[in-house]
mmCIF file with all atom_site columns, C-alpha atoms and ligand atoms in Angstrom:
data_model
loop_
_atom_site.group_PDB
_atom_site.id
_atom_site.type_symbol
_atom_site.label_atom_id
_atom_site.label_alt_id
_atom_site.label_comp_id
_atom_site.label_asym_id
_atom_site.label_entity_id
_atom_site.label_seq_id
_atom_site.pdbx_PDB_ins_code
_atom_site.Cartn_x
_atom_site.Cartn_y
_atom_site.Cartn_z
_atom_site.occupancy
_atom_site.B_iso_or_equiv
_atom_site.pdbx_formal_charge
_atom_site.auth_seq_id
_atom_site.auth_comp_id
_atom_site.auth_asym_id
_atom_site.auth_atom_id
_atom_site.pdbx_PDB_model_num
ATOM   1   C CA  . MET A 1 1   ? -0.112 -0.324 0.077   1.00 0.00 ? 1   MET A CA  1
ATOM   2   C CA  . ALA A 1 2   ? 1.539  3.309  -0.950  1.00 0.00 ? 2   ALA A CA  1
ATOM   3   C CA  . GLU A 1 3   ? 1.674  5.170  2.255   1.00 0.00 ? 3   GLU A CA  1
ATOM   4   C CA  . ALA A 1 4   ? 4.031  8.267  3.628   1.00 0.00 ? 4   ALA A CA  1
ATOM   5   C CA  . VAL A 1 5   ? 5.586  9.717  7.053   1.00 0.00 ? 5   VAL A CA  1
ATOM   6   C CA  . ILE A 1 6   ? 7.001  13.385 7.031   1.00 0.00 ? 6   ILE A CA  1
ATOM   7   C CA  . PHE A 1 7   ? 9.762  14.035 9.318   1.00 0.00 ? 7   PHE A CA  1
ATOM   8   C CA  . LEU A 1 8   ? 9.075  18.721 10.125  1.00 0.00 ? 8   LEU A CA  1
ATOM   9   C CA  . GLY A 1 9   ? 11.573 20.500 12.604  1.00 0.00 ? 9   GLY A CA  1
ATOM   10  C CA  . PRO A 1 10  ? 14.361 22.820 12.850  1.00 0.00 ? 10  PRO A CA  1
ATOM   11  C CA  . PRO A 1 11  ? 17.106 22.937 11.554  1.00 0.00 ? 11  PRO A CA  1
ATOM   12  C CA  . GLY A 1 12  ? 19.743 20.309 13.895  1.00 0.00 ? 12  GLY A CA  1
ATOM   13  C CA  . ALA A 1 13  ? 16.615 18.136 15.169  1.00 0.00 ? 13  ALA A CA  1
ATOM   14  C CA  . GLY A 1 14  ? 18.110 15.139 14.068  1.00 0.00 ? 14  GLY A CA  1
ATOM   15  C CA  . LYS A 1 15  ? 15.309 14.683 11.272  1.00 0.00 ? 15  LYS A CA  1
ATOM   16  C CA  . GLY A 1 16  ? 17.671 13.273 7.987   1.00 0.00 ? 16  GLY A CA  1
ATOM   17  C CA  . THR A 1 17  ? 20.012 10.445 10.939  1.00 0.00 ? 17  THR A CA  1
ATOM   18  C CA  . GLN A 1 18  ? 15.800 9.357  12.356  1.00 0.00 ? 18  GLN A CA  1
ATOM   19  C CA  . ALA A 1 19  ? 14.695 9.684  8.521   1.00 0.00 ? 19  ALA A CA  1
ATOM   20  C CA  . LYS A 1 20  ? 17.577 7.480  7.216   1.00 0.00 ? 20  LYS A CA  1
ATOM   21  C CA  . ARG A 1 21  ? 17.287 4.913  9.543   1.00 0.00 ? 21  ARG A CA  1
ATOM   22  C CA  . LEU A 1 22  ? 13.329 4.419  9.664   1.00 0.00 ? 22  LEU A CA  1
ATOM   23  C CA  . ALA A 1 23  ? 13.554 4.780  5.662   1.00 0.00 ? 23  ALA A CA  1
ATOM   24  C CA  . SER A 1 24  ? 15.902 1.796  6.013   1.00 0.00 ? 24  SER A CA  1
ATOM   25  C CA  . GLU A 1 25  ? 13.881 -0.901 8.817   1.00 0.00 ? 25  GLU A CA  1
ATOM   26  C CA  . MET A 1 26  ? 10.710 0.027  6.881   1.00 0.00 ? 26  MET A CA  1
ATOM   27  C CA  . GLY A 1 27  ? 11.983 -0.278 3.830   1.00 0.00 ? 27  GLY A CA  1
ATOM   28  C CA  . PHE A 1 28  ? 10.752 3.134  2.446   1.00 0.00 ? 28  PHE A CA  1
ATOM   29  C CA  . LYS A 1 29  ? 12.334 6.081  0.091   1.00 0.00 ? 29  LYS A CA  1
ATOM   30  C CA  . GLN A 1 30  ? 14.267 8.791  2.150   1.00 0.00 ? 30  GLN A CA  1
ATOM   31  C CA  . LEU A 1 31  ? 13.766 11.477 -0.145  1.00 0.00 ? 31  LEU A CA  1
ATOM   32  C CA  . SER A 1 32  ? 15.713 14.505 1.140   1.00 0.00 ? 32  SER A CA  1
ATOM   33  C CA  . THR A 1 33  ? 14.840 17.244 -0.513  1.00 0.00 ? 33  THR A CA  1
ATOM   34  C CA  . GLY A 1 34  ? 17.831 19.121 0.867   1.00 0.00 ? 34  GLY A CA  1
ATOM   35  C CA  . ASP A 1 35  ? 19.813 15.787 -0.285  1.00 0.00 ? 35  ASP A CA  1
ATOM   36  C CA  . ILE A 1 36  ? 18.450 16.534 -3.438  1.00 0.00 ? 36  ILE A CA  1
ATOM   37  C CA  . LEU A 1 37  ? 19.522 19.863 -3.925  1.00 0.00 ? 37  LEU A CA  1
ATOM   38  C CA  . ARG A 1 38  ? 22.889 19.011 -2.981  1.00 0.00 ? 38  ARG A CA  1
ATOM   39  C CA  . SER A 1 39  ? 23.263 16.635 -5.583  1.00 0.00 ? 39  SER A CA  1
ATOM   40  C CA  . HIS A 1 40  ? 22.453 18.905 -7.896  1.00 0.00 ? 40  HIS A CA  1
ATOM   41  C CA  . VAL A 1 41  ? 25.045 21.774 -6.521  1.00 0.00 ? 41  VAL A CA  1
ATOM   42  C CA  . ALA A 1 42  ? 27.788 18.951 -6.479  1.00 0.00 ? 42  ALA A CA  1
ATOM   43  C CA  . ARG A 1 43  ? 26.908 18.013 -10.189 1.00 0.00 ? 43  ARG A CA  1
ATOM   44  C CA  . GLY A 1 44  ? 26.564 21.509 -11.147 1.00 0.00 ? 44  GLY A CA  1
ATOM   45  C CA  . THR A 1 45  ? 23.164 21.219 -12.802 1.00 0.00 ? 45  THR A CA  1
ATOM   46  C CA  . GLU A 1 46  ? 20.961 24.321 -14.002 1.00 0.00 ? 46  GLU A CA  1
ATOM   47  C CA  . LEU A 1 47  ? 19.230 23.450 -10.719 1.00 0.00 ? 47  LEU A CA  1
ATOM   48  C CA  . GLY A 1 48  ? 21.914 23.358 -8.939  1.00 0.00 ? 48  GLY A CA  1
ATOM   49  C CA  . ARG A 1 49  ? 23.488 26.459 -10.047 1.00 0.00 ? 49  ARG A CA  1
ATOM   50  C CA  . LEU A 1 50  ? 20.171 28.243 -9.401  1.00 0.00 ? 50  LEU A CA  1
ATOM   51  C CA  . ALA A 1 51  ? 19.822 26.796 -5.425  1.00 0.00 ? 51  ALA A CA  1
ATOM   52  C CA  . LYS A 1 52  ? 23.555 27.557 -3.945  1.00 0.00 ? 52  LYS A CA  1
ATOM   53  C CA  . PRO A 1 53  ? 23.406 30.892 -3.538  1.00 0.00 ? 53  PRO A CA  1
ATOM   54  C CA  . ILE A 1 54  ? 19.802 30.699 -1.904  1.00 0.00 ? 54  ILE A CA  1
ATOM   55  C CA  . MET A 1 55  ? 20.877 27.720 -0.192  1.00 0.00 ? 55  MET A CA  1
ATOM   56  C CA  . ASP A 1 56  ? 24.347 29.320 0.985   1.00 0.00 ? 56  ASP A CA  1
ATOM   57  C CA  . ALA A 1 57  ? 22.255 32.294 2.163   1.00 0.00 ? 57  ALA A CA  1
ATOM   58  C CA  . GLY A 1 58  ? 20.243 29.567 4.735   1.00 0.00 ? 58  GLY A CA  1
ATOM   59  C CA  . LYS A 1 59  ? 16.477 30.847 2.576   1.00 0.00 ? 59  LYS A CA  1
ATOM   60  C CA  . LEU A 1 60  ? 14.403 28.542 1.203   1.00 0.00 ? 60  LEU A CA  1
ATOM   61  C CA  . VAL A 1 61  ? 14.380 27.851 -2.367  1.00 0.00 ? 61  VAL A CA  1
ATOM   62  C CA  . PRO A 1 62  ? 11.062 28.577 -4.442  1.00 0.00 ? 62  PRO A CA  1
ATOM   63  C CA  . ASP A 1 63  ? 8.283  26.183 -3.884  1.00 0.00 ? 63  ASP A CA  1
ATOM   64  C CA  . GLU A 1 64  ? 7.534  25.767 -7.293  1.00 0.00 ? 64  GLU A CA  1
ATOM   65  C CA  . LEU A 1 65  ? 11.544 24.124 -8.022  1.00 0.00 ? 65  LEU A CA  1
ATOM   66  C CA  . ILE A 1 66  ? 10.980 21.822 -4.585  1.00 0.00 ? 66  ILE A CA  1
ATOM   67  C CA  . LEU A 1 67  ? 7.834  21.214 -5.985  1.00 0.00 ? 67  LEU A CA  1
ATOM   68  C CA  . GLY A 1 68  ? 9.274  19.421 -9.653  1.00 0.00 ? 68  GLY A CA  1
ATOM   69  C CA  . LEU A 1 69  ? 11.406 17.786 -7.783  1.00 0.00 ? 69  LEU A CA  1
ATOM   70  C CA  . ILE A 1 70  ? 8.891  16.342 -5.586  1.00 0.00 ? 70  ILE A CA  1
ATOM   71  C CA  . GLY A 1 71  ? 6.711  15.741 -8.588  1.00 0.00 ? 71  GLY A CA  1
ATOM   72  C CA  . GLU A 1 72  ? 9.489  13.932 -10.176 1.00 0.00 ? 72  GLU A CA  1
ATOM   73  C CA  . GLU A 1 73  ? 10.195 11.570 -7.785  1.00 0.00 ? 73  GLU A CA  1
ATOM   74  C CA  . LEU A 1 74  ? 7.020  10.138 -6.940  1.00 0.00 ? 74  LEU A CA  1
ATOM   75  C CA  . SER A 1 75  ? 5.976  9.829  -10.788 1.00 0.00 ? 75  SER A CA  1
ATOM   76  C CA  . SER A 1 76  ? 8.602  7.824  -10.972 1.00 0.00 ? 76  SER A CA  1
ATOM   77  C CA  . MET A 1 77  ? 7.158  5.055  -8.136  1.00 0.00 ? 77  MET A CA  1
ATOM   78  C CA  . PRO A 1 78  ? 4.301  2.954  -8.718  1.00 0.00 ? 78  PRO A CA  1
ATOM   79  C CA  . ASP A 1 79  ? 4.023  2.757  -5.582  1.00 0.00 ? 79  ASP A CA  1
ATOM   80  C CA  . PRO A 1 80  ? 5.372  5.040  -3.365  1.00 0.00 ? 80  PRO A CA  1
ATOM   81  C CA  . ARG A 1 81  ? 6.453  4.595  0.591   1.00 0.00 ? 81  ARG A CA  1
ATOM   82  C CA  . VAL A 1 82  ? 8.517  7.292  1.059   1.00 0.00 ? 82  VAL A CA  1
ATOM   83  C CA  . ILE A 1 83  ? 9.928  9.540  3.906   1.00 0.00 ? 83  ILE A CA  1
ATOM   84  C CA  . PHE A 1 84  ? 9.696  12.990 2.940   1.00 0.00 ? 84  PHE A CA  1
ATOM   85  C CA  . ASP A 1 85  ? 12.930 14.116 5.161   1.00 0.00 ? 85  ASP A CA  1
ATOM   86  C CA  . GLY A 1 86  ? 12.657 18.401 4.858   1.00 0.00 ? 86  GLY A CA  1
ATOM   87  C CA  . PHE A 1 87  ? 9.728  18.846 3.085   1.00 0.00 ? 87  PHE A CA  1
ATOM   88  C CA  . PRO A 1 88  ? 6.828  20.555 2.844   1.00 0.00 ? 88  PRO A CA  1
ATOM   89  C CA  . ARG A 1 89  ? 8.361  23.412 4.397   1.00 0.00 ? 89  ARG A CA  1
ATOM   90  C CA  . THR A 1 90  ? 5.743  26.047 3.431   1.00 0.00 ? 90  THR A CA  1
ATOM   91  C CA  . LEU A 1 91  ? 1.930  26.694 3.669   1.00 0.00 ? 91  LEU A CA  1
ATOM   92  C CA  . ALA A 1 92  ? 1.803  26.196 -0.091  1.00 0.00 ? 92  ALA A CA  1
ATOM   93  C CA  . GLN A 1 93  ? 4.468  23.218 -0.433  1.00 0.00 ? 93  GLN A CA  1
ATOM   94  C CA  . ALA A 1 94  ? 2.209  21.534 2.515   1.00 0.00 ? 94  ALA A CA  1
ATOM   95  C CA  . GLU A 1 95  ? -1.131 21.880 0.502   1.00 0.00 ? 95  GLU A CA  1
ATOM   96  C CA  . ALA A 1 96  ? 0.332  20.804 -2.633  1.00 0.00 ? 96  ALA A CA  1
ATOM   97  C CA  . LEU A 1 97  ? 1.660  17.608 -0.983  1.00 0.00 ? 97  LEU A CA  1
ATOM   98  C CA  . ASP A 1 98  ? -1.853 17.109 0.144   1.00 0.00 ? 98  ASP A CA  1
ATOM   99  C CA  . LYS A 1 99  ? -2.970 17.318 -2.987  1.00 0.00 ? 99  LYS A CA  1
ATOM   100 C CA  . LEU A 1 100 ? -0.542 15.025 -4.234  1.00 0.00 ? 100 LEU A CA  1
ATOM   101 C CA  . LEU A 1 101 ? -1.119 12.402 -1.676  1.00 0.00 ? 101 LEU A CA  1
ATOM   102 C CA  . ARG A 1 102 ? -4.572 12.565 -1.909  1.00 0.00 ? 102 ARG A CA  1
ATOM   103 C CA  . GLU A 1 103 ? -4.708 12.147 -6.115  1.00 0.00 ? 103 GLU A CA  1
ATOM   104 C CA  . ARG A 1 104 ? -2.120 9.095  -5.642  1.00 0.00 ? 104 ARG A CA  1
ATOM   105 C CA  . LYS A 1 105 ? -3.792 7.318  -2.616  1.00 0.00 ? 105 LYS A CA  1
ATOM   106 C CA  . ILE A 1 106 ? -1.174 7.484  -0.481  1.00 0.00 ? 106 ILE A CA  1
ATOM   107 C CA  . ARG A 1 107 ? -1.877 7.308  2.702   1.00 0.00 ? 107 ARG A CA  1
ATOM   108 C CA  . LEU A 1 108 ? 0.063  9.425  5.679   1.00 0.00 ? 108 LEU A CA  1
ATOM   109 C CA  . LEU A 1 109 ? 1.240  7.118  8.478   1.00 0.00 ? 109 LEU A CA  1
ATOM   110 C CA  . GLY A 1 110 ? 1.987  10.378 10.595  1.00 0.00 ? 110 GLY A CA  1
ATOM   111 C CA  . VAL A 1 111 ? 3.566  13.969 10.659  1.00 0.00 ? 111 VAL A CA  1
ATOM   112 C CA  . LEU A 1 112 ? 6.325  13.366 12.876  1.00 0.00 ? 112 LEU A CA  1
ATOM   113 C CA  . LEU A 1 113 ? 7.629  16.912 15.036  1.00 0.00 ? 113 LEU A CA  1
ATOM   114 C CA  . VAL A 1 114 ? 11.427 16.754 15.813  1.00 0.00 ? 114 VAL A CA  1
ATOM   115 C CA  . THR A 1 115 ? 12.601 19.210 18.464  1.00 0.00 ? 115 THR A CA  1
ATOM   116 C CA  . ALA A 1 116 ? 15.064 20.332 20.533  1.00 0.00 ? 116 ALA A CA  1
ATOM   117 C CA  . PRO A 1 117 ? 15.732 23.790 22.252  1.00 0.00 ? 117 PRO A CA  1
ATOM   118 C CA  . GLU A 1 118 ? 17.520 26.361 20.062  1.00 0.00 ? 118 GLU A CA  1
ATOM   119 C CA  . ASP A 1 119 ? 21.288 26.520 22.165  1.00 0.00 ? 119 ASP A CA  1
ATOM   120 C CA  . GLU A 1 120 ? 21.002 22.480 21.492  1.00 0.00 ? 120 GLU A CA  1
ATOM   121 C CA  . LEU A 1 121 ? 20.357 22.821 17.511  1.00 0.00 ? 121 LEU A CA  1
ATOM   122 C CA  . VAL A 1 122 ? 22.455 25.400 16.854  1.00 0.00 ? 122 VAL A CA  1
ATOM   123 C CA  . ARG A 1 123 ? 25.645 23.846 18.957  1.00 0.00 ? 123 ARG A CA  1
ATOM   124 C CA  . ARG A 1 124 ? 24.982 20.278 16.806  1.00 0.00 ? 124 ARG A CA  1
ATOM   125 C CA  . LEU A 1 125 ? 24.988 22.101 13.655  1.00 0.00 ? 125 LEU A CA  1
ATOM   126 C CA  . LEU A 1 126 ? 28.014 23.518 14.334  1.00 0.00 ? 126 LEU A CA  1
ATOM   127 C CA  . GLY A 1 127 ? 29.402 20.579 15.359  1.00 0.00 ? 127 GLY A CA  1
ATOM   128 C CA  . ARG A 1 128 ? 28.195 19.114 11.851  1.00 0.00 ? 128 ARG A CA  1
ATOM   129 C CA  . ALA A 1 129 ? 30.083 22.006 9.927   1.00 0.00 ? 129 ALA A CA  1
ATOM   130 C CA  . LEU A 1 130 ? 33.437 20.519 11.196  1.00 0.00 ? 130 LEU A CA  1
ATOM   131 C CA  . GLU A 1 131 ? 32.754 16.976 10.371  1.00 0.00 ? 131 GLU A CA  1
ATOM   132 C CA  . GLU A 1 132 ? 30.959 17.577 7.035   1.00 0.00 ? 132 GLU A CA  1
ATOM   133 C CA  . GLY A 1 133 ? 32.002 20.392 6.123   1.00 0.00 ? 133 GLY A CA  1
ATOM   134 C CA  . ARG A 1 134 ? 28.683 21.764 4.879   1.00 0.00 ? 134 ARG A CA  1
ATOM   135 C CA  . SER A 1 135 ? 29.050 25.752 3.342   1.00 0.00 ? 135 SER A CA  1
ATOM   136 C CA  . ASP A 1 136 ? 25.565 26.463 5.098   1.00 0.00 ? 136 ASP A CA  1
ATOM   137 C CA  . ASP A 1 137 ? 26.494 24.972 8.761   1.00 0.00 ? 137 ASP A CA  1
ATOM   138 C CA  . ASN A 1 138 ? 28.844 28.566 9.931   1.00 0.00 ? 138 ASN A CA  1
ATOM   139 C CA  . GLU A 1 139 ? 26.894 30.800 12.055  1.00 0.00 ? 139 GLU A CA  1
ATOM   140 C CA  . GLU A 1 140 ? 25.709 33.259 9.992   1.00 0.00 ? 140 GLU A CA  1
ATOM   141 C CA  . THR A 1 141 ? 23.279 30.695 7.814   1.00 0.00 ? 141 THR A CA  1
ATOM   142 C CA  . ILE A 1 142 ? 22.518 29.330 10.654  1.00 0.00 ? 142 ILE A CA  1
ATOM   143 C CA  . ARG A 1 143 ? 20.860 32.004 12.043  1.00 0.00 ? 143 ARG A CA  1
ATOM   144 C CA  . ALA A 1 144 ? 19.544 32.614 8.340   1.00 0.00 ? 144 ALA A CA  1
ATOM   145 C CA  . ARG A 1 145 ? 17.595 29.234 8.840   1.00 0.00 ? 145 ARG A CA  1
ATOM   146 C CA  . MET A 1 146 ? 16.452 29.055 12.232  1.00 0.00 ? 146 MET A CA  1
ATOM   147 C CA  . ALA A 1 147 ? 14.835 32.221 11.086  1.00 0.00 ? 147 ALA A CA  1
ATOM   148 C CA  . GLU A 1 148 ? 13.449 30.918 8.222   1.00 0.00 ? 148 GLU A CA  1
ATOM   149 C CA  . TYR A 1 149 ? 11.844 28.107 9.939   1.00 0.00 ? 149 TYR A CA  1
ATOM   150 C CA  . ARG A 1 150 ? 10.226 30.008 12.430  1.00 0.00 ? 150 ARG A CA  1
ATOM   151 C CA  . GLN A 1 151 ? 8.631  32.352 9.992   1.00 0.00 ? 151 GLN A CA  1
ATOM   152 C CA  . LYS A 1 152 ? 7.880  29.692 7.078   1.00 0.00 ? 152 LYS A CA  1
ATOM   153 C CA  . THR A 1 153 ? 8.078  25.951 8.494   1.00 0.00 ? 153 THR A CA  1
ATOM   154 C CA  . GLN A 1 154 ? 6.329  26.921 11.863  1.00 0.00 ? 154 GLN A CA  1
ATOM   155 C CA  . PRO A 1 155 ? 2.804  27.479 10.948  1.00 0.00 ? 155 PRO A CA  1
ATOM   156 C CA  . LEU A 1 156 ? 2.715  23.782 9.379   1.00 0.00 ? 156 LEU A CA  1
ATOM   157 C CA  . VAL A 1 157 ? 2.503  22.421 12.939  1.00 0.00 ? 157 VAL A CA  1
ATOM   158 C CA  . ASP A 1 158 ? -1.038 24.270 13.450  1.00 0.00 ? 158 ASP A CA  1
ATOM   159 C CA  . TYR A 1 159 ? -1.449 22.899 9.841   1.00 0.00 ? 159 TYR A CA  1
ATOM   160 C CA  . TYR A 1 160 ? -1.053 19.313 10.670  1.00 0.00 ? 160 TYR A CA  1
ATOM   161 C CA  . GLN A 1 161 ? -2.247 19.250 13.886  1.00 0.00 ? 161 GLN A CA  1
ATOM   162 C CA  . LYS A 1 162 ? -5.521 20.662 12.884  1.00 0.00 ? 162 LYS A CA  1
ATOM   163 C CA  . THR A 1 163 ? -5.554 17.001 10.639  1.00 0.00 ? 163 THR A CA  1
ATOM   164 C CA  . GLY A 1 164 ? -4.692 15.403 13.998  1.00 0.00 ? 164 GLY A CA  1
ATOM   165 C CA  . SER A 1 165 ? -1.662 13.961 11.718  1.00 0.00 ? 165 SER A CA  1
ATOM   166 C CA  . LEU A 1 166 ? 0.980  15.899 14.277  1.00 0.00 ? 166 LEU A CA  1
ATOM   167 C CA  . LYS A 1 167 ? 3.171  13.454 16.160  1.00 0.00 ? 167 LYS A CA  1
ATOM   168 C CA  . GLN A 1 168 ? 5.368  15.662 18.772  1.00 0.00 ? 168 GLN A CA  1
ATOM   169 C CA  . ILE A 1 169 ? 8.430  13.899 19.750  1.00 0.00 ? 169 ILE A CA  1
ATOM   170 C CA  . ASN A 1 170 ? 11.234 14.929 21.492  1.00 0.00 ? 170 ASN A CA  1
ATOM   171 C CA  . GLY A 1 171 ? 14.985 15.103 20.036  1.00 0.00 ? 171 GLY A CA  1
ATOM   172 C CA  . LEU A 1 172 ? 17.221 15.734 22.779  1.00 0.00 ? 172 LEU A CA  1
ATOM   173 C CA  . GLY A 1 173 ? 17.529 12.329 23.603  1.00 0.00 ? 173 GLY A CA  1
ATOM   174 C CA  . LYS A 1 174 ? 19.747 9.875  22.446  1.00 0.00 ? 174 LYS A CA  1
ATOM   175 C CA  . VAL A 1 175 ? 19.336 8.693  18.495  1.00 0.00 ? 175 VAL A CA  1
ATOM   176 C CA  . ASP A 1 176 ? 18.248 5.426  20.352  1.00 0.00 ? 176 ASP A CA  1
ATOM   177 C CA  . GLU A 1 177 ? 15.984 6.851  22.301  1.00 0.00 ? 177 GLU A CA  1
ATOM   178 C CA  . VAL A 1 178 ? 14.489 9.107  19.859  1.00 0.00 ? 178 VAL A CA  1
ATOM   179 C CA  . TYR A 1 179 ? 14.411 6.125  17.430  1.00 0.00 ? 179 TYR A CA  1
ATOM   180 C CA  . GLN A 1 180 ? 11.880 4.669  19.576  1.00 0.00 ? 180 GLN A CA  1
ATOM   181 C CA  . ALA A 1 181 ? 9.896  7.296  20.039  1.00 0.00 ? 181 ALA A CA  1
ATOM   182 C CA  . ILE A 1 182 ? 9.366  7.633  16.804  1.00 0.00 ? 182 ILE A CA  1
ATOM   183 C CA  . GLN A 1 183 ? 8.711  3.529  16.514  1.00 0.00 ? 183 GLN A CA  1
ATOM   184 C CA  . GLU A 1 184 ? 6.383  4.111  19.406  1.00 0.00 ? 184 GLU A CA  1
ATOM   185 C CA  . ALA A 1 185 ? 4.322  7.251  17.861  1.00 0.00 ? 185 ALA A CA  1
ATOM   186 C CA  . LEU A 1 186 ? 3.626  5.627  14.558  1.00 0.00 ? 186 LEU A CA  1
ATOM   187 C CA  . GLY A 1 187 ? 2.704  2.593  16.342  1.00 0.00 ? 187 GLY A CA  1
ATOM   188 C CA  . VAL A 1 188 ? 5.610  0.446  13.979  1.00 0.00 ? 188 VAL A CA  1
ATOM   189 C CA  . LYS A 1 189 ? 7.128  -0.754 17.032  1.00 0.00 ? 189 LYS A CA  1
ATOM   190 C CA  . ALA A 1 190 ? 8.697  -4.657 16.665  1.00 0.00 ? 190 ALA A CA  1
HETATM 191 P P1  . AMP B 2 .   ? 18.203 20.842 4.708   1.00 0.00 ? 1   AMP B P1  1
HETATM 192 O O1  . AMP B 2 .   ? 19.473 19.806 4.595   1.00 0.00 ? 1   AMP B O1  1
HETATM 193 O O2  . AMP B 2 .   ? 16.496 20.385 4.707   1.00 0.00 ? 1   AMP B O2  1
HETATM 194 O O3  . AMP B 2 .   ? 18.492 21.382 5.982   1.00 0.00 ? 1   AMP B O3  1
HETATM 195 O O4  . AMP B 2 .   ? 18.555 21.711 3.354   1.00 0.00 ? 1   AMP B O4  1
HETATM 196 C C1  . AMP B 2 .   ? 19.239 22.591 2.886   1.00 0.00 ? 1   AMP B C1  1
HETATM 197 C C2  . AMP B 2 .   ? 18.822 23.723 2.427   1.00 0.00 ? 1   AMP B C2  1
HETATM 198 O O5  . AMP B 2 .   ? 18.517 23.455 1.253   1.00 0.00 ? 1   AMP B O5  1
HETATM 199 C C3  . AMP B 2 .   ? 17.745 24.395 2.874   1.00 0.00 ? 1   AMP B C3  1
HETATM 200 O O6  . AMP B 2 .   ? 18.432 25.866 4.096   1.00 0.00 ? 1   AMP B O6  1
HETATM 201 C C4  . AMP B 2 .   ? 17.332 25.410 1.795   1.00 0.00 ? 1   AMP B C4  1
HETATM 202 O O7  . AMP B 2 .   ? 17.700 26.012 1.162   1.00 0.00 ? 1   AMP B O7  1
HETATM 203 C C5  . AMP B 2 .   ? 17.208 23.839 0.980   1.00 0.00 ? 1   AMP B C5  1
HETATM 204 N N1  . AMP B 2 .   ? 16.145 23.181 1.047   1.00 0.00 ? 1   AMP B N1  1
HETATM 205 C C6  . AMP B 2 .   ? 15.980 22.261 1.378   1.00 0.00 ? 1   AMP B C6  1
HETATM 206 N N2  . AMP B 2 .   ? 14.661 21.894 1.730   1.00 0.00 ? 1   AMP B N2  1
HETATM 207 C C7  . AMP B 2 .   ? 14.065 22.593 1.226   1.00 0.00 ? 1   AMP B C7  1
HETATM 208 C C8  . AMP B 2 .   ? 12.046 22.796 1.128   1.00 0.00 ? 1   AMP B C8  1
HETATM 209 N N3  . AMP B 2 .   ? 11.393 21.997 1.672   1.00 0.00 ? 1   AMP B N3  1
HETATM 210 N N4  . AMP B 2 .   ? 11.891 24.576 0.335   1.00 0.00 ? 1   AMP B N4  1
HETATM 211 C C9  . AMP B 2 .   ? 12.958 24.602 0.159   1.00 0.00 ? 1   AMP B C9  1
HETATM 212 N N5  . AMP B 2 .   ? 14.063 24.888 0.748   1.00 0.00 ? 1   AMP B N5  1
HETATM 213 C C10 . AMP B 2 .   ? 14.403 23.346 0.638   1.00 0.00 ? 1   AMP B C10 1
#
């Protein structure tokens, strides 16, 4: 059956790590719009050249470009089982995704809101800057990404709360503890 899970939360909350593990254990495909964009940047595609300065400034890439990527990915999957990681990030993206899920008859298993206090998020992102060398993990860009999250993505918390899909996950614990909380919230714990 076609099914989807959405990971929502500020930068540094651990969405990517958790989404990767959940995807591999549930046999789902992880769709990280950030990873897809970084791969375009690395390959120097037209989209990559457009997106890079926006990403380096910590701003959100325009909805039409993101929705194009998601539409392309989903259309290549006959029976989608996907974990959306870092998408949707704006109300327009959330509404477009709702439409896609309806049209493709994809059941939304839950929206996982992974959060942690902002000083912890910034600490983690600065640590990741040293480990992975992501060009948008410097202090100035991190601040801009947090502001974009508060302004444009946080309203999605209300949006999904109203539909009853939202599940709050404390992202502060150890990776294993957070993962366990996610499995319990989705009711997929063995
Ligand atoms: P992430 O790896 O999810 O933190 O994304 C890195 C950057 O890619 C973000 O700061 C944005 O510039 C861009 N990006 C990723 N996903 C989206 C999205 N759904 N909408 C707009 N921009 C995005």
